[in-house]
């Protein structure tokens, strides 16, 4: 069951917009397991040039779905972003099913950044500070392998991802290189 948190920046979230968002995003529920509860965080923005930007984030227990879309028509942006999220889900389920088949006898497990909490931290007021921290994020590191970490990184649209290696129990970082390939940083 999806709940909705819809915010508008430079736009009023009218009942028509709310209804369109809910109707389109609820189509994703067919991919969720029974009893899965999640909140879809939807940000709608309108810029001075009248272009719109729609961002949707759906954090769940084992997966965080996130996509954004810019378009001149907000309704078209909503339709396009739902298509993106649907492709992410199908890609992820295919990958997990393949992984499950490869690991006979082992329960399937999902890559996750669980209970990701982000809050804006106040900027440092010390004039000598050369590197002020403007945002802090906290999240639980779940055990996974490198492939799952890369998949999660790509689904979140980030260029790096921190995870706990399932085999070594060490904290590692995967990142996307400028040449399009991936790198791994292992900690001791």
Coordinates of C-alpha atoms in Angstrom, one line a residue:
X1 CA 0.0 0.0 0.0
X2 CA 1.5 3.3 -1.1
X3 CA 1.1 6.5 0.9
X4 CA 1.9 9.8 -0.7
X5 CA 3.8 12.9 0.4
X6 CA 3.4 15.4 -2.5
X7 CA 5.1 18.8 -2.3
X8 CA 5.1 21.6 -4.7
X9 CA 7.8 24.3 -5.2
X10 CA 6.6 27.4 -7.1
X11 CA 3.3 25.5 -7.8
X12 CA 0.2 24.7 -5.9
X13 CA -0.6 21.0 -5.7
X14 CA -4.1 21.0 -6.9
X15 CA -6.5 18.1 -6.4
X16 CA -6.2 17.3 -10.2
X17 CA -2.4 17.1 -9.9
X18 CA -2.6 15.0 -6.7
X19 CA -5.1 12.6 -8.3
X20 CA -2.9 12.2 -11.5
X21 CA 0.2 11.5 -9.4
X22 CA -1.5 9.0 -7.2
X23 CA -3.3 7.2 -10.1
X24 CA 0.0 6.9 -12.1
X25 CA 2.3 5.9 -9.2
X26 CA -0.1 3.4 -7.7
X27 CA 0.3 1.3 -10.9
X28 CA 3.7 0.4 -9.4
X29 CA 2.0 -1.4 -6.5
X30 CA 1.5 -4.5 -8.7
X31 CA 5.3 -5.1 -8.4
X32 CA 5.3 -5.0 -4.6
X33 CA 4.8 -8.0 -2.4
X34 CA 1.6 -8.4 -0.4
X35 CA 1.6 -6.1 2.7
X36 CA 4.5 -3.9 1.5
X37 CA 4.0 -0.4 2.8
X38 CA 5.9 2.5 1.4
X39 CA 5.6 6.2 1.1
X40 CA 6.1 7.9 -2.3
X41 CA 7.8 11.2 -1.8
X42 CA 6.9 13.4 -4.8
X43 CA 8.5 16.8 -5.4
X44 CA 7.0 19.0 -8.1
X45 CA 9.0 22.1 -9.2
X46 CA 8.3 24.8 -11.7
X47 CA 11.1 27.0 -12.9
X48 CA 11.0 30.6 -14.3
X49 CA 11.2 29.3 -17.8
X50 CA 8.0 27.3 -17.0
X51 CA 9.8 24.0 -17.3
X52 CA 8.8 21.4 -14.6
X53 CA 10.8 18.9 -12.7
X54 CA 9.3 15.9 -11.0
X55 CA 11.2 13.8 -8.5
X56 CA 9.9 10.6 -6.9
X57 CA 11.6 8.7 -4.2
X58 CA 10.1 5.5 -2.7
X59 CA 12.2 4.1 0.1
X60 CA 11.2 0.6 1.0
X61 CA 12.7 -2.0 3.3
X62 CA 15.0 -3.7 0.8
X63 CA 15.1 -1.2 -2.0
X64 CA 15.0 2.6 -2.7
X65 CA 13.4 3.6 -6.0
X66 CA 14.3 7.1 -7.2
X67 CA 13.8 9.0 -10.5
X68 CA 13.5 12.5 -11.8
X69 CA 12.2 14.0 -15.0
X70 CA 12.2 17.4 -16.6
X71 CA 9.5 18.4 -19.1
X72 CA 7.5 21.4 -20.3
X73 CA 4.3 19.5 -19.4
X74 CA 4.1 18.3 -15.7
X75 CA 1.6 15.6 -16.6
X76 CA 3.9 14.2 -19.3
X77 CA 6.8 14.4 -16.8
X78 CA 4.8 12.3 -14.3
X79 CA 4.0 9.7 -17.0
X80 CA 7.7 9.5 -18.0
X81 CA 8.9 9.2 -14.5
X82 CA 6.5 6.3 -13.7
X83 CA 7.9 4.5 -16.8
X84 CA 11.4 5.0 -15.5
X85 CA 10.5 3.6 -12.1
X86 CA 8.8 0.6 -13.7
X87 CA 11.9 -0.1 -15.7
X88 CA 14.0 0.1 -12.5
X89 CA 11.8 -2.4 -10.7
X90 CA 11.8 -4.9 -13.6
X91 CA 15.6 -4.6 -14.0
X92 CA 16.1 -5.1 -10.3
X93 CA 13.6 -8.1 -10.1
X94 CA 15.4 -9.8 -13.1
X95 CA 18.7 -9.3 -11.4
X96 CA 17.5 -10.7 -8.1
X97 CA 15.8 -13.7 -9.7
X98 CA 19.0 -14.5 -11.6
X99 CA 21.0 -14.2 -8.4
X100 CA 18.6 -16.4 -6.6
X101 CA 18.8 -19.1 -9.3
X102 CA 22.6 -18.9 -9.1
X103 CA 22.6 -19.4 -5.3
X104 CA 20.5 -22.6 -5.0
X105 CA 19.4 -23.3 -1.4
X106 CA 20.2 -19.7 -0.2
X107 CA 17.3 -17.4 0.5
X108 CA 17.1 -14.4 -1.8
X109 CA 18.2 -11.2 -0.3
X110 CA 17.8 -7.7 -1.5
X111 CA 20.3 -4.8 -1.6
X112 CA 19.2 -2.0 0.5
X113 CA 20.0 1.3 2.0
X114 CA 17.5 0.9 4.9
X115 CA 15.9 3.8 6.8
X116 CA 18.0 6.3 4.9
X117 CA 17.7 9.5 6.9
X118 CA 18.8 12.8 5.6
X119 CA 18.6 16.1 7.3
X120 CA 20.0 19.4 6.3
X121 CA 22.7 20.4 8.8
X122 CA 23.3 24.1 9.4
X123 CA 26.3 25.5 7.7
X124 CA 29.3 26.1 9.9
X125 CA 29.6 29.6 11.1
X126 CA 33.3 29.5 11.8
X127 CA 34.9 31.8 9.3
X128 CA 38.1 29.7 9.2
X129 CA 36.2 26.6 8.0
X130 CA 37.2 25.9 4.4
X131 CA 35.0 22.8 4.0
X132 CA 31.6 23.5 5.5
X133 CA 29.3 20.4 5.7
X134 CA 25.9 21.4 4.4
X135 CA 24.1 18.1 4.5
X136 CA 24.4 14.9 6.6
X137 CA 23.0 11.5 5.8
X138 CA 22.8 8.4 8.0
X139 CA 21.9 4.9 6.8
X140 CA 22.4 1.3 7.8
X141 CA 24.9 -0.7 5.8
X142 CA 23.4 -4.0 4.7
X143 CA 25.5 -7.0 3.7
X144 CA 25.6 -7.5 -0.1
X145 CA 28.1 -8.3 -2.9
X146 CA 29.7 -5.9 -5.3
X147 CA 27.2 -6.6 -8.1
X148 CA 24.2 -5.8 -5.9
X149 CA 26.0 -2.6 -4.6
X150 CA 26.5 -1.4 -8.2
X151 CA 22.9 -2.2 -9.0
X152 CA 21.7 -0.2 -6.0
X153 CA 24.0 2.7 -6.8
X154 CA 22.7 2.9 -10.4
X155 CA 19.1 2.7 -9.2
X156 CA 19.7 5.6 -6.9
X157 CA 21.4 7.6 -9.6
X158 CA 24.5 8.1 -7.5
X159 CA 28.1 7.8 -8.7
X160 CA 29.3 5.9 -5.6
X161 CA 27.8 3.6 -3.0
X162 CA 29.0 2.4 0.4
X163 CA 28.2 -1.1 1.6
X164 CA 29.2 -4.0 3.8
X165 CA 30.7 -6.9 1.9
X166 CA 28.7 -10.1 2.6
X167 CA 31.8 -12.3 2.5
X168 CA 34.5 -10.3 4.3
X169 CA 32.1 -8.2 6.5
X170 CA 34.3 -5.2 5.5
X171 CA 33.0 -1.7 4.5
X172 CA 33.6 -1.1 0.8
X173 CA 32.8 1.6 -1.7
X174 CA 31.9 1.0 -5.4
X175 CA 32.0 4.0 -7.7
X176 CA 31.4 4.8 -11.4
X177 CA 34.6 5.8 -13.3
X178 CA 34.7 8.5 -16.0
X179 CA 35.2 5.7 -18.6
X180 CA 31.8 4.2 -17.6
X181 CA 33.4 1.2 -15.8
X182 CA 33.2 0.6 -12.1
X183 CA 35.8 0.8 -9.3
X184 CA 36.0 -0.8 -5.8
X185 CA 37.6 0.7 -2.7
X186 CA 38.2 -1.9 0.0
X187 CA 38.8 -0.9 3.6
X188 CA 41.0 -2.9 6.1

